[in-house]
Structures are given as C-alpha cells and as structure tokens.
Tab-separated table of C-alpha atoms in Angstrom:
chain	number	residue	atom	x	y	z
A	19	UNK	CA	2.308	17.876	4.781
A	20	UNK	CA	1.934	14.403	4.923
A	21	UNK	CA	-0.043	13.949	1.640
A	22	UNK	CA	1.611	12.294	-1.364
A	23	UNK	CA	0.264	13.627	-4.755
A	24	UNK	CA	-0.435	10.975	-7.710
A	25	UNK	CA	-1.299	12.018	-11.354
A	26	UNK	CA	-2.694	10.823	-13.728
A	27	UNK	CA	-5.551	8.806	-11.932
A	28	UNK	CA	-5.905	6.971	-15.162
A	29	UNK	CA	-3.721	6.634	-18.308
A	30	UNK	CA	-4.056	4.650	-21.205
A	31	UNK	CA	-0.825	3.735	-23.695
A	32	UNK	CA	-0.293	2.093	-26.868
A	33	UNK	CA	1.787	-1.095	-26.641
A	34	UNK	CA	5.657	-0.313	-27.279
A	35	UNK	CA	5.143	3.480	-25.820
A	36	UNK	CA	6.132	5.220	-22.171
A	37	UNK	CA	3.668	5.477	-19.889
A	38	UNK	CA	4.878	8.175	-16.973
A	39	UNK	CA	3.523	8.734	-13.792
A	40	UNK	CA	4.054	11.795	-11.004
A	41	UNK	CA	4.022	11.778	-7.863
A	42	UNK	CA	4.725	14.967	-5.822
A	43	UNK	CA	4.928	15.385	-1.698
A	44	UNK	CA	5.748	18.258	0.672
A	45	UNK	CA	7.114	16.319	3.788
A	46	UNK	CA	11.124	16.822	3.511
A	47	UNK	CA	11.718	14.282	5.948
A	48	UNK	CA	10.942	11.647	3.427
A	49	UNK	CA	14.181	9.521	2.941
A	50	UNK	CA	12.164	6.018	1.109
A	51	UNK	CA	10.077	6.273	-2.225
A	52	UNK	CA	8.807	3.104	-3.527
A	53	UNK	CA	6.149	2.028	-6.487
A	54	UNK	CA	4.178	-0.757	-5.503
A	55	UNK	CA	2.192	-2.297	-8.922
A	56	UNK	CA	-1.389	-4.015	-8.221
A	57	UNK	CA	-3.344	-6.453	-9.985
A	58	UNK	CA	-6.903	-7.313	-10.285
A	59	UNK	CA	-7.894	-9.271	-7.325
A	60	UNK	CA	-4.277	-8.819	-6.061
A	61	UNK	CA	-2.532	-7.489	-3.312
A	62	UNK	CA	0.155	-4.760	-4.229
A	63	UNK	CA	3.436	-5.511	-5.079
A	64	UNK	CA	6.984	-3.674	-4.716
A	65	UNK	CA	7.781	-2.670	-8.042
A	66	UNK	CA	10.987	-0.544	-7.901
A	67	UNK	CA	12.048	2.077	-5.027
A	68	UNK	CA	14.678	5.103	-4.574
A	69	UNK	CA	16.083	7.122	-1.995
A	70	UNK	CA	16.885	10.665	-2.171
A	71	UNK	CA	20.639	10.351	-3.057
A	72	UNK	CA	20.232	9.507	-6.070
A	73	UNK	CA	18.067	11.310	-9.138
A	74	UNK	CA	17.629	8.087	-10.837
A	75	UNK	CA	16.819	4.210	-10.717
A	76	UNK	CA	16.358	1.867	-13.639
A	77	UNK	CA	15.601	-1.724	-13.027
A	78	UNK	CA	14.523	-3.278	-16.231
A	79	UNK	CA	12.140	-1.017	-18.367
A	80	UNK	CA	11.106	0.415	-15.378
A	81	UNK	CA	12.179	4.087	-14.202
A	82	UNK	CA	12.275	6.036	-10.986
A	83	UNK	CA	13.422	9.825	-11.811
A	84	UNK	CA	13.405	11.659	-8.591
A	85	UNK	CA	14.136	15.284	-8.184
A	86	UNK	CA	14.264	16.603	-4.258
A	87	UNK	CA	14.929	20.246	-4.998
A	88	UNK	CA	11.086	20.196	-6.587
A	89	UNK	CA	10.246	17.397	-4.090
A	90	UNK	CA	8.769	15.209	-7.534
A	91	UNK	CA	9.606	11.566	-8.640
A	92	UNK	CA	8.452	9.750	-11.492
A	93	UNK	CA	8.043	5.980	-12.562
A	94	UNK	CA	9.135	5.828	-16.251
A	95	UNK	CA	7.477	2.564	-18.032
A	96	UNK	CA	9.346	2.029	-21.219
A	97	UNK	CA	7.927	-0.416	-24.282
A	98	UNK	CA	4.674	-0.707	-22.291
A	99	UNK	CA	3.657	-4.113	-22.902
A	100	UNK	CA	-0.544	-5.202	-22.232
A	101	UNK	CA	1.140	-7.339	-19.481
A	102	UNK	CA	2.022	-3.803	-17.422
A	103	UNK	CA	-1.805	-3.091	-17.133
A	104	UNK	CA	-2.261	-2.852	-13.732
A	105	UNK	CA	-2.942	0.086	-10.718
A	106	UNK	CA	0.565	1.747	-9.604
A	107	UNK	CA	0.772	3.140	-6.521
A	108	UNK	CA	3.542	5.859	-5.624
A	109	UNK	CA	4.113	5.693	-1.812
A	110	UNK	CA	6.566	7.912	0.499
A	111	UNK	CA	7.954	6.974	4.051
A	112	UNK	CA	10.160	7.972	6.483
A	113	UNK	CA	12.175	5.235	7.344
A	114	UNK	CA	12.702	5.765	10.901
A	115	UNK	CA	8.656	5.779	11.323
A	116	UNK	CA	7.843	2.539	9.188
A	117	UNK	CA	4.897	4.016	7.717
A	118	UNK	CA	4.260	4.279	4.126
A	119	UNK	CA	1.805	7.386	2.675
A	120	UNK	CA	0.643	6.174	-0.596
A	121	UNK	CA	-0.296	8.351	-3.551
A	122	UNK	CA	-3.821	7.632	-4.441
A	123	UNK	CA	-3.315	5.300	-7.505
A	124	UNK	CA	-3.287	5.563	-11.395
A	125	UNK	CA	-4.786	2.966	-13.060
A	126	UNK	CA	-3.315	1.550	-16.375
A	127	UNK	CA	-4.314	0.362	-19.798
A	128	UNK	CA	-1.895	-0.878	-22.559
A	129	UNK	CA	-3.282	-1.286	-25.544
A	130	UNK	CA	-2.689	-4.324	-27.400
B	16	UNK	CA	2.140	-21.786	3.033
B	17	UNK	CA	4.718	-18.990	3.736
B	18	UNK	CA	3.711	-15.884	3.460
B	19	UNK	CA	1.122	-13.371	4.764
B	20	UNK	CA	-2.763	-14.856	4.466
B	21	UNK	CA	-6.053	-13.016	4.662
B	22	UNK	CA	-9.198	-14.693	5.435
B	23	UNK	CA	-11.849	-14.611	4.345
B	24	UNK	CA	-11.104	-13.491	1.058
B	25	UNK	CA	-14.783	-12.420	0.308
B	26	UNK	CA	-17.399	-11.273	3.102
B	27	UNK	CA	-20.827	-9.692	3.404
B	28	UNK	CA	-22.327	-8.558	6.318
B	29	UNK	CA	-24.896	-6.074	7.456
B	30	UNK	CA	-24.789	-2.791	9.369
B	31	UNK	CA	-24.434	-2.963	13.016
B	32	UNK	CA	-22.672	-6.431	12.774
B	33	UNK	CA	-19.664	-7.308	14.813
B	34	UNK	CA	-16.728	-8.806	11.338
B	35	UNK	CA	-13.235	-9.770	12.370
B	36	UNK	CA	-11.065	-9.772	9.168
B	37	UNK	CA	-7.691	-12.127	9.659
B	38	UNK	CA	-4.642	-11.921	8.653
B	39	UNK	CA	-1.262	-14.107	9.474
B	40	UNK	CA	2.399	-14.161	8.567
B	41	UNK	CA	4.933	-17.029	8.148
B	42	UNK	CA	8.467	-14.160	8.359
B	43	UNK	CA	8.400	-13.054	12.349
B	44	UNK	CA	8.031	-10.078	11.165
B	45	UNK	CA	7.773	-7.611	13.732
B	46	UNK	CA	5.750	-4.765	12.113
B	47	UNK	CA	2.164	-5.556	10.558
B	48	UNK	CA	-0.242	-2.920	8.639
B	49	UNK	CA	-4.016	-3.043	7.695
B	50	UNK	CA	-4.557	-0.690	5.486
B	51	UNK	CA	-8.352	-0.306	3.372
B	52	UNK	CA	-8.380	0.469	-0.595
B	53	UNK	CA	-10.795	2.701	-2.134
B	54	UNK	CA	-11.566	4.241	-5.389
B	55	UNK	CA	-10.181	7.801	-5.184
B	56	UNK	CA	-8.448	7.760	-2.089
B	57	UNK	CA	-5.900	5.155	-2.525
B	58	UNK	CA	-4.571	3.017	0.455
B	59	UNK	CA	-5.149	4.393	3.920
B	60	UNK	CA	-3.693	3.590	6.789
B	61	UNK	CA	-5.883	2.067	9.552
B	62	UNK	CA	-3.965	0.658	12.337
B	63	UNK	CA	-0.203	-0.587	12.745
B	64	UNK	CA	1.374	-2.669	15.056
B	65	UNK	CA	5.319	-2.475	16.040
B	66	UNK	CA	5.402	-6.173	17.570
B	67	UNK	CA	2.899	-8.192	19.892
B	68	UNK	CA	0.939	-6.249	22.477
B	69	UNK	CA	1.711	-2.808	20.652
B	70	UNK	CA	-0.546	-1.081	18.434
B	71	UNK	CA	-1.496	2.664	17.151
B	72	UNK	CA	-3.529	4.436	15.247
B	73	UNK	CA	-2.922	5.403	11.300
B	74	UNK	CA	-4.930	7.558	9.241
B	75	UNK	CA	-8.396	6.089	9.349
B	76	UNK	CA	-8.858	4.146	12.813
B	77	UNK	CA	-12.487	5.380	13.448
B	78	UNK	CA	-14.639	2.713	14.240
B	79	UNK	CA	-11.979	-0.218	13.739
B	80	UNK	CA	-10.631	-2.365	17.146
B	81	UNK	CA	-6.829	-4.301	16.140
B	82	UNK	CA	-5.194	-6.575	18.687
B	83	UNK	CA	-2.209	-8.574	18.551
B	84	UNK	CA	-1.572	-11.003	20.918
B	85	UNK	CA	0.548	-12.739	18.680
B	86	UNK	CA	3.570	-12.150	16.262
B	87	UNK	CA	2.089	-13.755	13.201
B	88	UNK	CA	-1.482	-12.478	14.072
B	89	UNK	CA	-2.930	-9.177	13.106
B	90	UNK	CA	-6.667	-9.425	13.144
B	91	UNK	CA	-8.896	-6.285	12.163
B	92	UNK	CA	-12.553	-5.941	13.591
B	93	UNK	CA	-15.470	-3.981	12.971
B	94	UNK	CA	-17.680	-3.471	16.025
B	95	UNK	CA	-20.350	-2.704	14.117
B	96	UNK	CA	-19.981	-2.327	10.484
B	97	UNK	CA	-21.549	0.631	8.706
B	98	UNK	CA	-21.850	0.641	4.454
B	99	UNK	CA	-18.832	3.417	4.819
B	100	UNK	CA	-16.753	0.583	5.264
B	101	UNK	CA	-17.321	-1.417	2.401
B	102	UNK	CA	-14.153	-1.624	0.815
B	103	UNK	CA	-11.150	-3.529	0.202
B	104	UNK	CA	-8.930	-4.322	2.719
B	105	UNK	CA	-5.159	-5.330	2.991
B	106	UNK	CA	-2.893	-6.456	5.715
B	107	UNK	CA	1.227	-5.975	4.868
B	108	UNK	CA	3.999	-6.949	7.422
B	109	UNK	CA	7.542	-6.180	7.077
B	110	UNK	CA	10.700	-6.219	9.066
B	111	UNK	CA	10.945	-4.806	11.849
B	112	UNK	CA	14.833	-3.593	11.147
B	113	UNK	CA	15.605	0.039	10.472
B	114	UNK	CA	16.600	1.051	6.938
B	115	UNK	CA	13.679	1.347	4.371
B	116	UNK	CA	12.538	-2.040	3.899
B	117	UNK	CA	9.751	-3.760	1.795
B	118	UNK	CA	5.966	-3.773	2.990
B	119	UNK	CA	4.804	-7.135	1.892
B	120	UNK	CA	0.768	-6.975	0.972
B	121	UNK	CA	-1.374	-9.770	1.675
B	122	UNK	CA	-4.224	-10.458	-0.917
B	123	UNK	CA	-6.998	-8.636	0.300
B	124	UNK	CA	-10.008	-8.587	1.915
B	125	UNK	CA	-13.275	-7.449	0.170
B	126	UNK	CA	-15.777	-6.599	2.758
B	127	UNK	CA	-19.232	-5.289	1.350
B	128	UNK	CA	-21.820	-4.138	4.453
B	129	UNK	CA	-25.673	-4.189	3.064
C-alpha cells in the first residue's frame, strides 16, 4: 500500500512534443504529490506539486493532472525542449508523516 | 554557503570498512532525510530524523547507524560496508512545520565499495 507506481522507466521525445509520465499509488491517505526533476551529477529538485483538491496544476509548460477516484496523476511536459532531459521522479506523502515515497524514476531524452 | 552540503562528494572504500557520509544544513531545519538512489528502485528511504537526538528507521535501514547530535548535522555511517551498498546517496532537510512542504536534496554522495 505504500508503493508509488512510475511508468515509463524511460522515454524519449522529439523537441517541441509532450512527454507524459504516470504515476499510480494505492495509499488513500496521501494528501501531497510532488515531481522532483534530477540532473546528471545533481541532487533532485522540486519541480511542480498538487494536492488532491484539485485535478489539475500548470506552472509553466509543466502539468500535474491528478485524478483521486483512479488514484493516478500525471506530469504533462509540453514543447519538450533538450534542456528538460533529465530523471523525473513522481513522489507521494502524507503530510502529517513528513515522509515522501518516490516512484522509481523515468529517465528522459529530448531530441534535439 | 547556505544550503544543505554533502561530503565527500566521491568515495571508495572496501568491504568490511567503517564510511561516515556527511551532510549539513544552513535553514534550522528540523527534519533531515538520507535517502540512497539506485537504478530500478528509485530513492529509498534510509533513516529520518524529526530534530536533534530523534531518529527512525525508513525503508532500507539495514546495516546503516544515523545520529544527530546536532540540528544542522545528519551524518550517515556504514559499519562495515558491503558492495550492496554501492550507490548514490542523498541527504534532504525540510521544515519541520506541518502542511506539505518542500524536501530540499543535497548533491549526493557516490559511494562505490570494492
């Protein structure tokens, strides 16, 4: 129950196209779903995160869709640029614990 | 520099050696995280710490000691490293208010036991 589910483990996108990725859990008592983004060599990074009262965050080209009846959410990468290579991690928490459960990664290629 | 620092960045070592991997903060923040980064698996909790003095186990604590004597101090050993443990690890601190707050990731530790 306390897994979080990441697919694709790899993707690779043309420059200017949307690169999705899932991430799917079972613990209900989830209430904090951020997308950290990682570089080579880098720690990771808080990308963009959403809470279950909403079905959708946009910050920039960057999308969370989230959908708690199917307990799903999604980071939407619009006009993937070459600079958006990079691992993305999909984590889930519940905020009263302060721990995070991270999805297992999806690494990403845009092509030039 | 402000922050959160890991030291050393890059470290071999053999098996059965005693490593201590370091990490510090700059915020006060009162909760700190190591967690270890491997192909396939992700990042994995190892040990967390809620303020000085207090400390518990995460997913993958097995063979890993964590103390924390200090606020800004979270330092990770290995009592006696095995080549399962080659990997890379992080350290991440973050408020210690409730409300979903950012984990702030250090930059990593890359431990390889021979």
């Amino acid at each position: 129950q306390q897994q979080v589910k990441q697919s694709p483990q790899s993707l690779i996108v043309q420059k200017g196209g949307i690169s999705i990725i899932n991430c799917a859990y079972e613990n209900t008592a989830f209430d904090y779903f951020p997308w950290y983004q990682q570089f080579p060599g880098k720690g990771p990074a808080l990308l963009i995160a959403i809470r279950p009262d909403v079905s959708e965050k946009k910050e920039g080209r960057f999308t969370i869709s989230f959908n708690k009846s199917a307990k799903q959410f999604s980071l939407h990468i619009m006009d993937s640029q070459p600079g958006d290579s990079a691992t993305y991690f999909c984590a889930a928490s519940n905020s009263g614990t302060y721990k995070y459960i991270f999805g297992t990664g999806t690494r990403l290629k845009v092509l030039a | 520099d402000a922050g959160i620092t890991q030291s050393p960045r890059y470290k071999i070592t053999e098996t059965g050696r005693q490593v201590t991997l370091m990490c510090h903060q700059t915020w006060s923040h009162s909760y700190m995280f190591w967690y270890r980064q491997d192909l396939g698996h992700g990042l994995r909790l190892i040990y967390y710490s809620a303020a000085a003095d207090i400390t518990d186990k995460g997913e993958v604590p097995d063979g890993y000691v964590v103390s924390r004597s200090k606020t800004e101090n979270f330092p990770l050993t290995l009592e006696s490293a095995t080549r399962s443990q080659t990997s890379v690890y992080f350290c991440a601190s973050r408020t210690g208010r409730q409300g979903p707050y950012e984990q702030y990731f250090g930059p990593g530790t890359r431990l390889t036991v021979t």
